[in-house]
Structure formats: structure tokens, C-alpha cells
Amino acid sequence: MTIVHNLGFPRIGASRELKFALEPYWKGETSRADLLKSGAALRRRHWQLQAGLDLAPVGDFSFYDHVLDMSFTVGNLPERVQDFHGDPLDNYFRVARGRSAQEHHACCGGVAAGEMTKWFDTNYHYIVPEFTNATTFRLDASRLLEQVAEARQQGVNAKPVIVGPVTYLALGKAKDGSNKLDLLDGLLAVYAQLLDTLAAHGVEWVQVDEPLLVTELDADWQYAFNYAYHQLKVCRVKLLVATYFGQLEENKYLAANLPVAGLHVDAVAGPDDVRPLINVLPPHKVLSLGVINGRNIWKTDLTAVLDWLEPLAQQLGNRLWIAPSCSLLHVPVDLNSEQALDAEIRSWLAFAVQKLDELQVLAKALREGRAAVAAELADNLAALAARRASPRVHNPAVRQAVAQLHADMGRRNSPYAQRAAEQAALLQLPLYPTTTIGSFPQTAEIRHARSAFKAGTLDAAGYQAAMREEIARSVREQEALGLDVLVHGEAERNDMVEYFGEQLEGYAFSQFGWVQSYGSRCVKPPILFGDISRPRAMTVEWTRYAQSLTGKPMKGMLTGPVTILNWSFVRDDQPRSVSCRQLALAIRQEVLDLEQAGVRVIQIDEAALREGLPLRKAQWQHYLDWAVEAFRIAANGVQDRTQIHTHMCYSEFNDIIASIAAMDADVITIETSRSDMELLDAFDHFKYPNEIGPGVYDIHTPNIPSREHIVQLMKKAAERIPVARLWVNPDCGLKTRQWHEVVPALANMVAAARELRLAA
């Protein structure tokens, strides 16, 4: 009989309950007991929603990040927090965000937060494990054991979920340049303790996540996998090694022959892996197939899945398990919450709860035959057919515009050096010009006005007046601080992607479609369901108003086509590159309208360029070719005197720096503060041709950087980048911070820039 299981469930709650439990706790407004109670309530509810599964995940819930959880489970704490001996939860949040709940006031110091980067090619951020050659490990199984006990009390057949040892090592950073694999033996000893401890508590199966197996592995890392699981095979639990996000390809034989009880593969991302894998899989081993897309929200073609799954079920019998392709962390919780979503588009979708329902339909069909689910299959086929035939999906005019794209649309009129001279004469900026990335705090007043406007209790004129007042406040604060290039603060924007999607044809929006980005930060990706066009200008009036309040340059702020694509739930009926070109044309129209309105500095954020990179290097160039082309189409229709900025955050850029240079933005701002400027190592070997602003203020922590620290970081940058091409800026937008944090941090940033100018 086919086993049905899940790799992980969204932890934030259908109404973002986790967010609203964490943030008051961090502010000292609620107690530790309140937070723990909220976590237990969420776990209980989520296990109830998974009640139909044969095995449900346990340990997938986290108060911040599952990789950070693993660091604490194996006792790998950064040295800077090892002397804190109070509440372990406080120490956990020190690593996550630089402060514990006991240190919530900006005046109370804090420590450097752990570096944060993207989880493979998703928009989820994890806290990077830190290693040195002196790193030791020590087991703390309390979190997992407590959750296993909770699950058992609620009748859950628990399958603990942990990050695998090889992936954990690979995701971490050796702070002293040592070889991470030298730590493998010590790490495996703790993993073995953990697995035997779980076995002693009656656990039968443990899911060990090793998504590293879908990447290209050199001989050392291939050996590490074999070595690790041969060391762990004596443990008294059954291991299900889970891979996802891509194809195993040349790692099929390695994965199939690890000495474990089962293997999970992503049959959505890697359908061509399945048959060859079965041919090399030992006959005693379970094969779990991820047959429902865990990363997107479209209904599955259940009939098509059954067509290829039924013969495998007959061949494998009870060795076949089925599941989503990956953890459902990457999709919203429940479509039933969406009462306001367009009914037609809603009928095409499946969120986490509905994906588990789809799994149950597949399982029942495999166990009892298709006749047992005939009605469900008929409904599914009808929804799929309606989506394919809908005139809302296809726009011939957009298709024609994309077909007429040509190379000249992606080229500036003159090379950078010529443009830079013209821009310098026009803008008259000092050395080390200061700016911010775009957004300022989303205050209670902003949120209240937005809610009242949506509810109909505030009319359009009242809403516009409220937003104008917030914009004016942002401009006043920036002028008082002495920033050189200003922004309007984005008070009117709910989200940097959703705001634009709401004004583009071809997008739909959920009300409760939240997914976790990191910690308490949630995003609500728009749903790209059809061909994209821009019916009217989206930002011009707000930017024009902001510019009228100041004599300093005002940046026009846009989100780039690649980021809008990568941070949306994207249609799956055409190549992503086609959708990206459609978006590029829409943003290009907006750029040209801003320029026509007199805006001389325009920032087009491509924060998600790196995360869209395929996991295998062999596929990188194809993606980079169309992604860079899309940015250039969006940005490069302007005159030489218009300065184009772009921004990228929290990714490893060193391996794609040539493609970033090929975007030909006049100025790029990037995250470097958490990595202590390590991201600029790329410039030791690559002479970046244009201007760059290495972020010196980590906005994802409440810590306020000192003037001295910023000066130190910029001096490191000046060792690699000529001073005349350096900007000083935060590493990301400031919407998640509070004004009482932002003002002193920016004051220190401006003071640092002035000190640097005097020393230049």
C-alpha cells in the first residue's frame, strides 16, 4: 500500500500567527511562556491539518529558521554568543537577529547577527552556520524530543525532520578559511547520538534533508556523502534521505546506493530521474516520489500524474511513498481562507492544505482504482481545461510586442565612462555619496490608513493625503540627516513586488497567501497567471510629488523584471523567460515615463537575480542570458544623463559578477554588512567597471552601526574599488525597521561618509 507523507508544513500559520507572536516577544511586550504557547498551538493545528497522512513531519516548525535550529541541535554556536548562559531561546535570537528579547531596546548593545542568505534557489533565507578549524559539536536534542512527545500526545505518527550533515556543512561558512570537511567526523558523532536518542524514544523513521545532492558535487563532497551515511548506518532508526529542488542527474547512483532505508526525489523538478533511479535502487529500499509541486500554487494534473505513477505503484508495491516535491514551507497555508480572490482564478489553485488533499486523491486512486475518485478527477480536469481556455490568460498584443524585441533595446547610447561624466556634471554629488535603498519604516499610521482605505472607511483623497504626509516626513528626515540622493520612502507600497503586480494586467492577488521569507518576515507573492501589460503609469505621480519637496536628486524606485518574476507565483504554461520579457517591457515603459517626468536617478531593484540561478552551473548561462537581457530591456532606453541604479541583497554574487557587470547599471548597491565585506572578494580578480555601494548598515537587525564601524567597512571596500566609484548606503530597504532605529543609524552613516571625504 502506497504511503502518503509530507516533508514539511508552513510554520507561520494561516493568519501569520507566528509573526504576531514573535514580534511582541522581541519587544518585551509578551513573555517566553506566551511565545511557547503560541508555537505549541500552531504545531497542534498544523498536525490536525495533516491528519490524513501516514507519516507527518515533526521538527519542521521553527521560531526563526530550521538551519539555525540544526546549529543549536548540534551545539554549533558562534563564539560571540558562547558566553551567554541564560535562556537558550535568548541566545537563539541573538544569532538570528543580533538581539534577544532581553535586549530589545536600541541602546542595549547586541552582537553581530548570523549571516543570512537564500536557501538554494528559493526566496527563503537561512542563517548561515559558522565554522572554524576549532569548531566542536555537542548534542542538544531537547527541541526535537519535545516536539516528538507533543505529536505523540496528539496521535500523530511522527517523522522527525532534520537537515542532513553533508548539506549542513556545505551550507556553512568557514570563517578562518579552513576545510569544512575536516569537521565531518565530529559532526557525524553528534548526528549518530541524535539518531540513537530518537530511536530510544520510539522513533522509527527520520527524514534527513540532503538537497545538496541535486547540485554538482566534486569528488570530496561525493566521498563525504558515502562516508557520512556509512558511519550513520548503524543507528537504530530508518533514514529517509530527502532531495528536492532539482534533478539528481549524475548523482543518481550515489543517492540510490547510500546505506539508508529510503530516498525521496523531486519528481516535479526531476521527472527524468525516476525511471533510471528505479533501475539502480536496491530492491529493499523505499522510494518516495515528490509528485505535487511544493513550490508553486497551481493545481496538479492528477490524471497525468496517475498515468505514469500507476505502473510504478504496481512495480514497487509498498516500497512506493508519495509526497509533495519539497517542504510546503514555500506556499501559503489554505486556499479556503481566500474568499475575496477572483473565483475563476481561485479554481485553478492549490495551497498547502489543498496539495495534501491532492495527495490523498492520488493515494486513493492507487489503492482502490480511479473509479473511487472519479468525481475528484473530473473536477480537476475541468479546472485545468478552463484555465487553458481562459481568454484572460492570453493577450495577442503582448505576444506581438515580445516578438518584436531587438538587441538595440538593451543597449545604452554611450559606454559607462561617457555617461558617468555627464551624470556627474548634472547631479554634482560629493565623494562617497550617500543614499538609501528605497523604503522607510512602514509606520502604524501607514498601516492604519491602508487598512481603512481597503475597508472603504477612508476615501481615495484621504488615503492620498495620508501617504503624501508620510512621503513629506521621509523627505524632511533625509534632508535633516544630510543624505545626498533621496528616496520618497514608498509609504504607498505594501510590498515591492505586490505593489507593481496590482497595477499590471495578468496578475491576481490573494488576501492571505503569506509565505515566510525569514524569521517573522512574510511576503505575499502575487499570482502571475497571464500575459503581462502595463495599462498606466505606476509610480510617476508619487515620485514627482516627492521631488517637488526637495532640491536634491530624488530616486525613482522600481522593482526589476527578474525580481518580480522570481518573487511571484509564476504561471507554469510557458517558459519563465517569456514571462520575464513581458515584465521587462512593462517596466521599460515606467522607466521612460519617469525620465519624461524629470527624474534623473532611477533605481531598478533586482534583489532576486541570484536566487533564480539554477542549482547546476551547467544551466547558469542560459538563465543569466535571458535575465540580464530582461534587465537591460527594462533599464536601457534612457538618455545618458539619467543614472540607473540597481540593488541586490543576501546572495553570493562572486560567481556571477561578470553577468552583474553586463547589466551595465551605472550604480549597483549590494549587501555586504553581515559578511563583513567578504562579498567584495570578487573584486580582487574582477575589475567591476561601474559604481558600487556596498551596504554598510545591516537593516535586518535592530543593531545600530557605529560611525567607526561604517568607516572601517568602507575602507575595506576602498581597497578593492576606486574611491571615486564608491557609494555609502544601507544593505536593503528600511521598511521593517522603526524610525527610532533608522535615524541614528543613518546619522552615523552620513557622518562616516563625511569623515571618509576628509581623509580622501
CSV table of C-alpha atoms in Angstrom, one decimal, residues 62 67 235 312 360 375 395 401 445 591 645 652 659 727:
chain,number,residue,atom,x,y,z
A,62,SER,CA,10.8,26.7,13.9
A,67,VAL,CA,19.1,25.6,9.7
A,235,CYS,CA,22.0,3.9,14.0
A,312,LEU,CA,5.4,2.4,-10.7
A,360,GLN,CA,-4.9,11.8,-0.8
A,375,ALA,CA,-15.6,12.8,-9.3
A,395,ASN,CA,-3.1,38.7,-24.9
A,401,ALA,CA,5.4,43.1,-28.6
A,445,GLU,CA,-0.1,55.4,10.7
A,591,VAL,CA,11.3,54.0,-16.6
A,645,HIS,CA,20.8,52.1,-10.2
A,652,GLU,CA,26.5,35.0,-3.1
A,659,SER,CA,26.9,38.9,-15.6
A,727,TRP,CA,28.6,55.0,-2.6
